[in-house]
Amino acid sequence: MANRETAVRADKPAIEVIGATKVLNGRKIIDRLSFSVERGEIYGFLGPNGAGKTTTIRMMVGLIRMNEGDIRIQGHSIRTDRKRALAEVGAIVENPELYRYLTGRQNLQQYANLCERPIDRQRIDEVIRLVRLEDAIDRKVRTYSLGMRQRLGIAQAILHRPSLLLLDEPTNGLDPAGIRELRDYLRQLAREENMAIVVSSHLLSEIELLCDRVIIIQKGRFVAERTLKEEATTDVLSFEIELAESDENKDRMAQHLESRGFEKVDDSGRWTIPIRKEHVPALIESLVQDRVPLMQARIRTTALEDLFLRLTEEGIR
Amino acid sequence: MRRILFPLLRNELTKLFARPRSVMFLVFLAAFAVISGIIAEKTTSVMGAYGLAIRTLDIGRYFVLAFTVVLAAQTIADEFRDGTIKLLLIRPRSRGAIMLSKWGAVVTLLCMSLLLLLLASLAVGVLLLPRGTDGYTLWVVIRVYLYTLPNLLFYVGLSLLVGVLTASVPLSITLVVILNFMGSTFTRLASGYPWSQWLVFRHLDLRGHDPSLLVRGTVDDATVGWLPLTESAAIVVVYLIVCLAVTAYVFGRKEVK
């Protein structure tokens, strides 16, 4: 344990991306991208499809070389100090790639043998318990469900207690219960093992629930970075109501809603209003008191979704 | 060195033997030795156990060559196809060591195959052909088996190189088959020129160097180089090292998209 402490430089961010640039066929697919993530933090990596998320993650683990810039993991450059940098990383790149003809345990043993620091049986058993695969671990991976493979993928990624965990679309193929379980588990890892976790995804609601901070990229470029803490809940949301079709006093209702600042969305009787989250209960109460014939009332988009769409659409224009 | 390569080699061997094909191949080789023994027992009266071991190798070496060449290319191609190459390469291991462990695993299986072929045909020979008078000795048999090794080791290395360059099994096997047949023809044509002694094909069948006619068998004299055995073997080793070094270099530079 002692030499592990010396290998990990506490003052360095878990990962620093510094002006990373990747040129492919004369086109910059990643353009001077920079960000950094501290240990204990869960960082969301967002962008529309084709924005360069997977390319960036591949550069982080040295599967793709960058043309300019650097990526440092615990202070070790992936370009010049690959071995020490990779010793600090656990990752799932795209899918949990596993040897389907081996058992779960044989798979873990494969990855254990590839690590620098020796990993004993005890640690393997511990990780198996952590991802709750005790019952299936001696079966061939071929027989696993996607959720089980995802869990085994995470098990191999954390086997060597990395300080950085990179997960590319980790909720792919998981059912809602599985997603929730993964979320709780990642939080626990960030908190208890003081791991930095970078999660790429296009599922915004997922990222919003999980991450402390997010970065949004588009066409390989930095677009925005936001902290998702309490202040996010005070942001203005889009609140939408839908009226019952059978209402005979449509015009009267329309006037009533307009006077409250609602804006008609379409002819099917839907209306939206920008509102702060904490004002939502009072609004619903007053609508009911005014006998507005509500079919449904809902928060149309999350704050992050709004931000994401606004920023990435601006980028497109 | 041992601490780095041994776990990697163990990984590769686990993968090699987790699928039934390797074991099936060994069973097939044993069956081939038995069948050869039965045919020899019915058709000849002079052949003994040692002679049988040499006869089975004459054909068996092509089985071993084909199987190990496919296996070598496949060990790379499979990792790319299944995406497991990513997990293999994002570990703090040098790609050169990973490459070498893959070659080492296939070579281990290759040696096991030859040993099995030898032991099985000797056992069958002792049982079915106890009164052979063909004059072969155990030392002759061992020499013949050893002389086939450079050929097999080289082609496995070459197949690994093609596997890394193209990630294609069919291409690897095609190239090796073509080289294996064209190589000796080409050598025969070029044998008059002094530079031809640097061609690896000239040194892949070392049987021609042996003083004993029993070992030389039907080896064409024209294809035998005029270099002594040790230098011939050294040339094969140099070719093999260059082949593996190029493989490791290409593998090390390869981007995984």
Tab-separated table of N, CA, C and O in Angstrom, chain B residues 137-223:
chain	number	residue	atom	x	y	z
B	137	THR	N	16.510	-45.237	-35.997
B	137	THR	CA	16.742	-45.277	-34.547
B	137	THR	C	16.020	-44.114	-33.893
B	137	THR	O	15.564	-43.187	-34.573
B	138	LEU	N	15.924	-44.146	-32.588
B	138	LEU	CA	15.236	-43.074	-31.865
B	138	LEU	C	15.927	-41.730	-32.110
B	138	LEU	O	15.292	-40.697	-32.280
B	139	TRP	N	17.245	-41.750	-32.177
B	139	TRP	CA	18.018	-40.522	-32.374
B	139	TRP	C	17.728	-39.917	-33.743
B	139	TRP	O	17.618	-38.697	-33.881
B	140	VAL	N	17.548	-40.764	-34.744
B	140	VAL	CA	17.174	-40.274	-36.074
B	140	VAL	C	15.803	-39.596	-36.007
B	140	VAL	O	15.606	-38.493	-36.524
B	141	VAL	N	14.885	-40.266	-35.328
B	141	VAL	CA	13.516	-39.720	-35.219
B	141	VAL	C	13.544	-38.352	-34.543
B	141	VAL	O	12.935	-37.385	-35.017
B	142	ILE	N	14.272	-38.270	-33.437
B	142	ILE	CA	14.326	-37.006	-32.697
B	142	ILE	C	14.909	-35.899	-33.566
B	142	ILE	O	14.408	-34.776	-33.602
B	143	ARG	N	15.958	-36.236	-34.329
B	143	ARG	CA	16.564	-35.248	-35.216
B	143	ARG	C	15.570	-34.755	-36.266
B	143	ARG	O	15.429	-33.565	-36.509
B	144	VAL	N	14.855	-35.686	-36.865
B	144	VAL	CA	13.886	-35.305	-37.896
B	144	VAL	C	12.829	-34.370	-37.314
B	144	VAL	O	12.455	-33.356	-37.926
B	145	TYR	N	12.355	-34.691	-36.110
B	145	TYR	CA	11.345	-33.822	-35.476
B	145	TYR	C	11.924	-32.441	-35.185
B	145	TYR	O	11.268	-31.431	-35.403
B	146	LEU	N	13.147	-32.409	-34.692
B	146	LEU	CA	13.755	-31.110	-34.367
B	146	LEU	C	13.960	-30.262	-35.616
B	146	LEU	O	13.778	-29.051	-35.598
B	147	TYR	N	14.333	-30.930	-36.736
B	147	TYR	CA	14.596	-30.189	-37.964
B	147	TYR	C	13.334	-29.519	-38.530
B	147	TYR	O	13.425	-28.594	-39.323
B	148	THR	N	12.153	-30.002	-38.159
B	148	THR	CA	10.927	-29.379	-38.696
B	148	THR	C	10.573	-28.096	-37.931
B	148	THR	O	9.769	-27.302	-38.395
B	149	LEU	N	11.196	-27.939	-36.760
B	149	LEU	CA	10.810	-26.800	-35.914
B	149	LEU	C	11.030	-25.412	-36.547
B	149	LEU	O	10.122	-24.586	-36.502
B	150	PRO	N	12.223	-25.144	-37.143
B	150	PRO	CA	12.444	-23.784	-37.661
B	150	PRO	C	11.367	-23.359	-38.643
B	150	PRO	O	10.854	-22.232	-38.586
B	151	ASN	N	10.986	-24.264	-39.521
B	151	ASN	CA	9.952	-24.019	-40.500
B	151	ASN	C	8.651	-23.574	-39.821
B	151	ASN	O	8.064	-22.549	-40.150
B	152	LEU	N	8.236	-24.364	-38.820
B	152	LEU	CA	6.974	-24.079	-38.142
B	152	LEU	C	7.051	-22.778	-37.346
B	152	LEU	O	6.144	-21.946	-37.402
B	153	LEU	N	8.148	-22.598	-36.616
B	153	LEU	CA	8.291	-21.380	-35.806
B	153	LEU	C	8.267	-20.135	-36.673
B	153	LEU	O	7.641	-19.135	-36.344
B	154	PHE	N	8.948	-20.211	-37.812
B	154	PHE	CA	9.000	-19.057	-38.707
B	154	PHE	C	7.612	-18.724	-39.239
B	154	PHE	O	7.176	-17.577	-39.220
B	155	TYR	N	6.905	-19.735	-39.729
B	155	TYR	CA	5.600	-19.457	-40.327
B	155	TYR	C	4.582	-18.979	-39.302
B	155	TYR	O	3.708	-18.169	-39.606
B	156	VAL	N	4.676	-19.472	-38.073
B	156	VAL	CA	3.783	-18.966	-37.022
B	156	VAL	C	4.071	-17.476	-36.779
B	156	VAL	O	3.155	-16.658	-36.652
B	157	GLY	N	5.364	-17.123	-36.766
B	157	GLY	CA	5.730	-15.717	-36.602
B	157	GLY	C	5.214	-14.868	-37.746
B	157	GLY	O	4.665	-13.784	-37.542
B	158	LEU	N	5.355	-15.395	-38.962
B	158	LEU	CA	4.899	-14.671	-40.144
B	158	LEU	C	3.377	-14.481	-40.114
B	158	LEU	O	2.860	-13.405	-40.427
B	159	SER	N	2.693	-15.512	-39.697
B	159	SER	CA	1.232	-15.451	-39.642
B	159	SER	C	0.770	-14.406	-38.627
B	159	SER	O	-0.196	-13.680	-38.844
B	160	LEU	N	1.498	-14.328	-37.531
B	160	LEU	CA	1.194	-13.318	-36.517
B	160	LEU	C	1.358	-11.917	-37.102
B	160	LEU	O	0.541	-11.021	-36.872
B	161	LEU	N	2.414	-11.745	-37.898
B	161	LEU	CA	2.669	-10.445	-38.530
B	161	LEU	C	1.525	-10.072	-39.466
B	161	LEU	O	0.989	-8.963	-39.405
B	162	VAL	N	1.134	-11.028	-40.321
B	162	VAL	CA	0.037	-10.749	-41.248
B	162	VAL	C	-1.247	-10.508	-40.462
B	162	VAL	O	-2.056	-9.633	-40.809
B	163	GLY	N	-1.431	-11.266	-39.384
B	163	GLY	CA	-2.604	-11.076	-38.533
B	163	GLY	C	-2.663	-9.666	-37.971
B	163	GLY	O	-3.716	-9.039	-37.943
B	164	VAL	N	-1.530	-9.146	-37.545
B	164	VAL	CA	-1.490	-7.792	-36.986
B	164	VAL	C	-1.700	-6.745	-38.080
B	164	VAL	O	-2.401	-5.760	-37.904
B	165	LEU	N	-1.106	-6.993	-39.245
B	165	LEU	CA	-1.234	-6.033	-40.340
B	165	LEU	C	-2.656	-5.975	-40.877
B	165	LEU	O	-3.160	-4.901	-41.207
B	166	THR	N	-3.304	-7.135	-40.973
B	166	THR	CA	-4.593	-7.165	-41.661
B	166	THR	C	-5.760	-7.609	-40.789
B	166	THR	O	-6.905	-7.440	-41.183
B	167	ALA	N	-5.468	-8.162	-39.610
B	167	ALA	CA	-6.501	-8.750	-38.750
B	167	ALA	C	-7.355	-9.741	-39.538
B	167	ALA	O	-8.550	-9.873	-39.315
B	168	SER	N	-6.743	-10.406	-40.515
B	168	SER	CA	-7.504	-11.325	-41.355
B	168	SER	C	-6.874	-12.712	-41.336
B	168	SER	O	-5.702	-12.879	-41.662
B	169	VAL	N	-7.678	-13.698	-40.945
B	169	VAL	CA	-7.190	-15.075	-40.897
B	169	VAL	C	-6.992	-15.648	-42.304
B	169	VAL	O	-5.951	-16.236	-42.590
B	170	PRO	N	-7.993	-15.460	-43.222
B	170	PRO	CA	-7.818	-16.029	-44.567
B	170	PRO	C	-6.542	-15.534	-45.251
B	170	PRO	O	-5.832	-16.303	-45.888
B	171	LEU	N	-6.233	-14.246	-45.079
B	171	LEU	CA	-5.055	-13.684	-45.717
B	171	LEU	C	-3.778	-14.319	-45.176
B	171	LEU	O	-2.848	-14.626	-45.922
B	172	SER	N	-3.747	-14.522	-43.867
B	172	SER	CA	-2.571	-15.131	-43.240
B	172	SER	C	-2.323	-16.526	-43.788
B	172	SER	O	-1.214	-16.857	-44.201
B	173	ILE	N	-3.381	-17.334	-43.790
B	173	ILE	CA	-3.208	-18.733	-44.215
B	173	ILE	C	-2.846	-18.786	-45.689
B	173	ILE	O	-1.990	-19.560	-46.100
B	174	THR	N	-3.457	-17.919	-46.506
B	174	THR	CA	-3.150	-17.900	-47.939
B	174	THR	C	-1.679	-17.583	-48.172
B	174	THR	O	-0.989	-18.274	-48.909
B	175	LEU	N	-1.220	-16.548	-47.510
B	175	LEU	CA	0.161	-16.126	-47.695
B	175	LEU	C	1.134	-17.227	-47.291
B	175	LEU	O	2.107	-17.514	-47.992
B	176	VAL	N	0.849	-17.852	-46.154
B	176	VAL	CA	1.763	-18.887	-45.677
B	176	VAL	C	1.771	-20.089	-46.627
B	176	VAL	O	2.827	-20.635	-46.952
B	177	VAL	N	0.593	-20.473	-47.116
B	177	VAL	CA	0.524	-21.605	-48.048
B	177	VAL	C	1.317	-21.283	-49.317
B	177	VAL	O	2.136	-22.075	-49.779
B	178	ILE	N	1.085	-20.071	-49.841
B	178	ILE	CA	1.778	-19.683	-51.074
B	178	ILE	C	3.295	-19.675	-50.859
B	178	ILE	O	4.053	-20.252	-51.640
B	179	LEU	N	3.728	-19.044	-49.768
B	179	LEU	CA	5.165	-18.966	-49.504
B	179	LEU	C	5.763	-20.350	-49.311
B	179	LEU	O	6.860	-20.646	-49.774
B	180	ASN	N	5.008	-21.194	-48.628
B	180	ASN	CA	5.504	-22.530	-48.339
B	180	ASN	C	5.773	-23.314	-49.620
B	180	ASN	O	6.768	-24.020	-49.735
B	181	PHE	N	4.880	-23.152	-50.614
B	181	PHE	CA	5.076	-23.885	-51.863
B	181	PHE	C	5.969	-23.137	-52.840
B	181	PHE	O	6.863	-23.704	-53.441
B	182	MET	N	5.727	-21.829	-52.966
B	182	MET	CA	6.514	-21.044	-53.907
B	182	MET	C	7.953	-20.904	-53.418
B	182	MET	O	8.884	-20.828	-54.213
B	183	GLY	N	8.100	-20.854	-52.096
B	183	GLY	CA	9.409	-20.625	-51.498
B	183	GLY	C	10.436	-21.620	-51.994
B	183	GLY	O	11.520	-21.239	-52.452
B	184	SER	N	10.071	-22.903	-51.978
B	184	SER	CA	11.057	-23.908	-52.365
B	184	SER	C	11.300	-23.895	-53.877
B	184	SER	O	12.421	-24.099	-54.339
B	185	THR	N	10.227	-23.605	-54.649
B	185	THR	CA	10.395	-23.499	-56.096
B	185	THR	C	11.336	-22.346	-56.421
B	185	THR	O	12.274	-22.471	-57.211
B	186	PHE	N	11.073	-21.231	-55.805
B	186	PHE	CA	11.878	-20.036	-56.026
B	186	PHE	C	13.336	-20.283	-55.639
B	186	PHE	O	14.263	-19.899	-56.352
B	187	THR	N	13.502	-20.981	-54.509
B	187	THR	CA	14.858	-21.266	-54.048
B	187	THR	C	15.596	-22.134	-55.063
B	187	THR	O	16.774	-21.940	-55.341
B	188	ARG	N	14.861	-23.105	-55.623
B	188	ARG	CA	15.489	-23.994	-56.593
B	188	ARG	C	15.944	-23.187	-57.810
B	188	ARG	O	17.037	-23.383	-58.331
B	189	LEU	N	15.107	-22.260	-58.258
B	189	LEU	CA	15.442	-21.434	-59.415
B	189	LEU	C	16.632	-20.526	-59.113
B	189	LEU	O	17.493	-20.307	-59.958
B	190	ALA	N	16.651	-20.023	-57.868
B	190	ALA	CA	17.677	-19.028	-57.525
B	190	ALA	C	18.946	-19.670	-56.973
B	190	ALA	O	19.907	-18.973	-56.670
B	191	SER	N	18.953	-21.003	-56.875
B	191	SER	CA	20.029	-21.654	-56.120
B	191	SER	C	21.421	-21.432	-56.727
B	191	SER	O	22.414	-21.564	-56.040
B	192	GLY	N	21.475	-21.055	-58.003
B	192	GLY	CA	22.773	-20.816	-58.619
B	192	GLY	C	23.429	-19.516	-58.166
B	192	GLY	O	24.633	-19.354	-58.262
B	193	TYR	N	22.605	-18.588	-57.696
B	193	TYR	CA	23.140	-17.275	-57.324
B	193	TYR	C	23.593	-17.246	-55.871
B	193	TYR	O	22.917	-17.796	-55.005
B	194	PRO	N	24.716	-16.578	-55.613
B	194	PRO	CA	25.220	-16.572	-54.235
B	194	PRO	C	24.282	-15.894	-53.239
B	194	PRO	O	24.197	-16.310	-52.088
B	195	TRP	N	23.549	-14.851	-53.706
B	195	TRP	CA	22.675	-14.157	-52.742
B	195	TRP	C	21.546	-15.043	-52.217
B	195	TRP	O	20.939	-14.770	-51.196
B	196	SER	N	21.297	-16.117	-52.963
B	196	SER	CA	20.146	-16.951	-52.571
B	196	SER	C	20.349	-17.603	-51.208
B	196	SER	O	19.402	-18.007	-50.562
B	197	GLN	N	21.625	-17.640	-50.779
B	197	GLN	CA	21.831	-18.279	-49.469
B	197	GLN	C	21.267	-17.433	-48.322
B	197	GLN	O	21.125	-17.915	-47.211
B	198	TRP	N	20.955	-16.165	-48.608
B	198	TRP	CA	20.372	-15.333	-47.540
B	198	TRP	C	18.857	-15.443	-47.480
B	198	TRP	O	18.225	-14.875	-46.613
B	199	LEU	N	18.286	-16.145	-48.445
B	199	LEU	CA	16.832	-16.348	-48.414
B	199	LEU	C	16.480	-17.319	-47.302
B	199	LEU	O	17.104	-18.355	-47.138
B	200	VAL	N	15.440	-16.974	-46.565
B	200	VAL	CA	15.072	-17.820	-45.429
B	200	VAL	C	14.577	-19.184	-45.888
B	200	VAL	O	14.803	-20.196	-45.240
B	201	PHE	N	13.952	-19.220	-47.071
B	201	PHE	CA	13.370	-20.482	-47.551
B	201	PHE	C	14.427	-21.569	-47.716
B	201	PHE	O	14.141	-22.747	-47.646
B	202	ARG	N	15.622	-21.121	-47.958
B	202	ARG	CA	16.713	-22.042	-48.162
B	202	ARG	C	17.084	-22.777	-46.865
B	202	ARG	O	17.781	-23.789	-46.890
B	203	HIS	N	16.650	-22.215	-45.763
B	203	HIS	CA	17.094	-22.757	-44.476
B	203	HIS	C	15.954	-23.303	-43.629
B	203	HIS	O	16.138	-23.634	-42.474
B	204	LEU	N	14.772	-23.333	-44.211
B	204	LEU	CA	13.625	-23.758	-43.410
B	204	LEU	C	13.552	-25.266	-43.246
B	204	LEU	O	12.934	-25.763	-42.322
B	205	ASP	N	14.140	-26.001	-44.161
B	205	ASP	CA	14.175	-27.458	-43.989
B	205	ASP	C	15.624	-27.864	-43.714
B	205	ASP	O	16.428	-27.960	-44.616
B	206	LEU	N	15.936	-28.050	-42.449
B	206	LEU	CA	17.324	-28.294	-42.074
B	206	LEU	C	17.747	-29.762	-42.212
B	206	LEU	O	18.894	-30.108	-41.960
B	207	ARG	N	16.814	-30.607	-42.632
B	207	ARG	CA	17.144	-32.030	-42.732
B	207	ARG	C	18.315	-32.280	-43.679
B	207	ARG	O	19.108	-33.177	-43.499
B	208	GLY	N	18.407	-31.446	-44.718
B	208	GLY	CA	19.441	-31.613	-45.728
B	208	GLY	C	20.864	-31.515	-45.183
B	208	GLY	O	21.814	-31.953	-45.813
B	209	HIS	N	20.982	-30.910	-44.000
B	209	HIS	CA	22.307	-30.759	-43.411
B	209	HIS	C	22.803	-32.023	-42.727
B	209	HIS	O	23.970	-32.132	-42.377
B	210	ASP	N	21.888	-32.949	-42.483
B	210	ASP	CA	22.270	-34.106	-41.678
B	210	ASP	C	23.068	-35.106	-42.505
B	210	ASP	O	22.750	-35.360	-43.668
B	211	PRO	N	24.131	-35.644	-41.930
B	211	PRO	CA	24.934	-36.611	-42.682
B	211	PRO	C	24.173	-37.906	-42.980
B	211	PRO	O	24.452	-38.569	-43.980
B	212	SER	N	23.224	-38.270	-42.131
B	212	SER	CA	22.539	-39.552	-42.309
B	212	SER	C	21.497	-39.474	-43.420
B	212	SER	O	20.667	-38.568	-43.466
B	213	LEU	N	21.550	-40.448	-44.308
B	213	LEU	CA	20.598	-40.501	-45.404
B	213	LEU	C	19.174	-40.757	-44.889
B	213	LEU	O	18.182	-40.339	-45.493
B	214	LEU	N	19.098	-41.458	-43.752
B	214	LEU	CA	17.788	-41.741	-43.164
B	214	LEU	C	17.077	-40.449	-42.785
B	214	LEU	O	15.863	-40.339	-42.873
B	215	VAL	N	17.879	-39.469	-42.322
B	215	VAL	CA	17.289	-38.192	-41.924
B	215	VAL	C	16.980	-37.340	-43.141
B	215	VAL	O	15.915	-36.750	-43.266
B	216	ARG	N	17.925	-37.326	-44.087
B	216	ARG	CA	17.757	-36.478	-45.269
B	216	ARG	C	16.537	-36.863	-46.076
B	216	ARG	O	15.848	-35.994	-46.617
B	217	GLY	N	16.273	-38.154	-46.145
B	217	GLY	CA	15.105	-38.617	-46.883
B	217	GLY	C	15.113	-38.103	-48.298
B	217	GLY	O	16.098	-38.236	-49.021
B	218	THR	N	14.019	-37.418	-48.667
B	218	THR	CA	13.854	-36.990	-50.059
B	218	THR	C	14.175	-35.520	-50.261
B	218	THR	O	13.777	-34.930	-51.248
B	219	VAL	N	14.893	-34.924	-49.325
B	219	VAL	CA	15.169	-33.494	-49.447
B	219	VAL	C	15.994	-33.231	-50.703
B	219	VAL	O	17.002	-33.881	-50.952
B	220	ASP	N	15.532	-32.266	-51.494
B	220	ASP	CA	16.183	-31.904	-52.736
B	220	ASP	C	17.513	-31.206	-52.429
B	220	ASP	O	17.551	-30.181	-51.767
B	221	ASP	N	18.599	-31.772	-52.942
B	221	ASP	CA	19.921	-31.222	-52.646
B	221	ASP	C	20.067	-29.772	-53.096
B	221	ASP	O	20.760	-28.983	-52.462
B	222	ALA	N	19.391	-29.441	-54.208
B	222	ALA	CA	19.536	-28.100	-54.757
B	222	ALA	C	19.040	-27.030	-53.779
B	222	ALA	O	19.499	-25.892	-53.795
B	223	THR	N	18.079	-27.393	-52.927
B	223	THR	CA	17.534	-26.401	-52.016
B	223	THR	C	18.374	-26.250	-50.753
B	223	THR	O	18.184	-25.334	-49.982
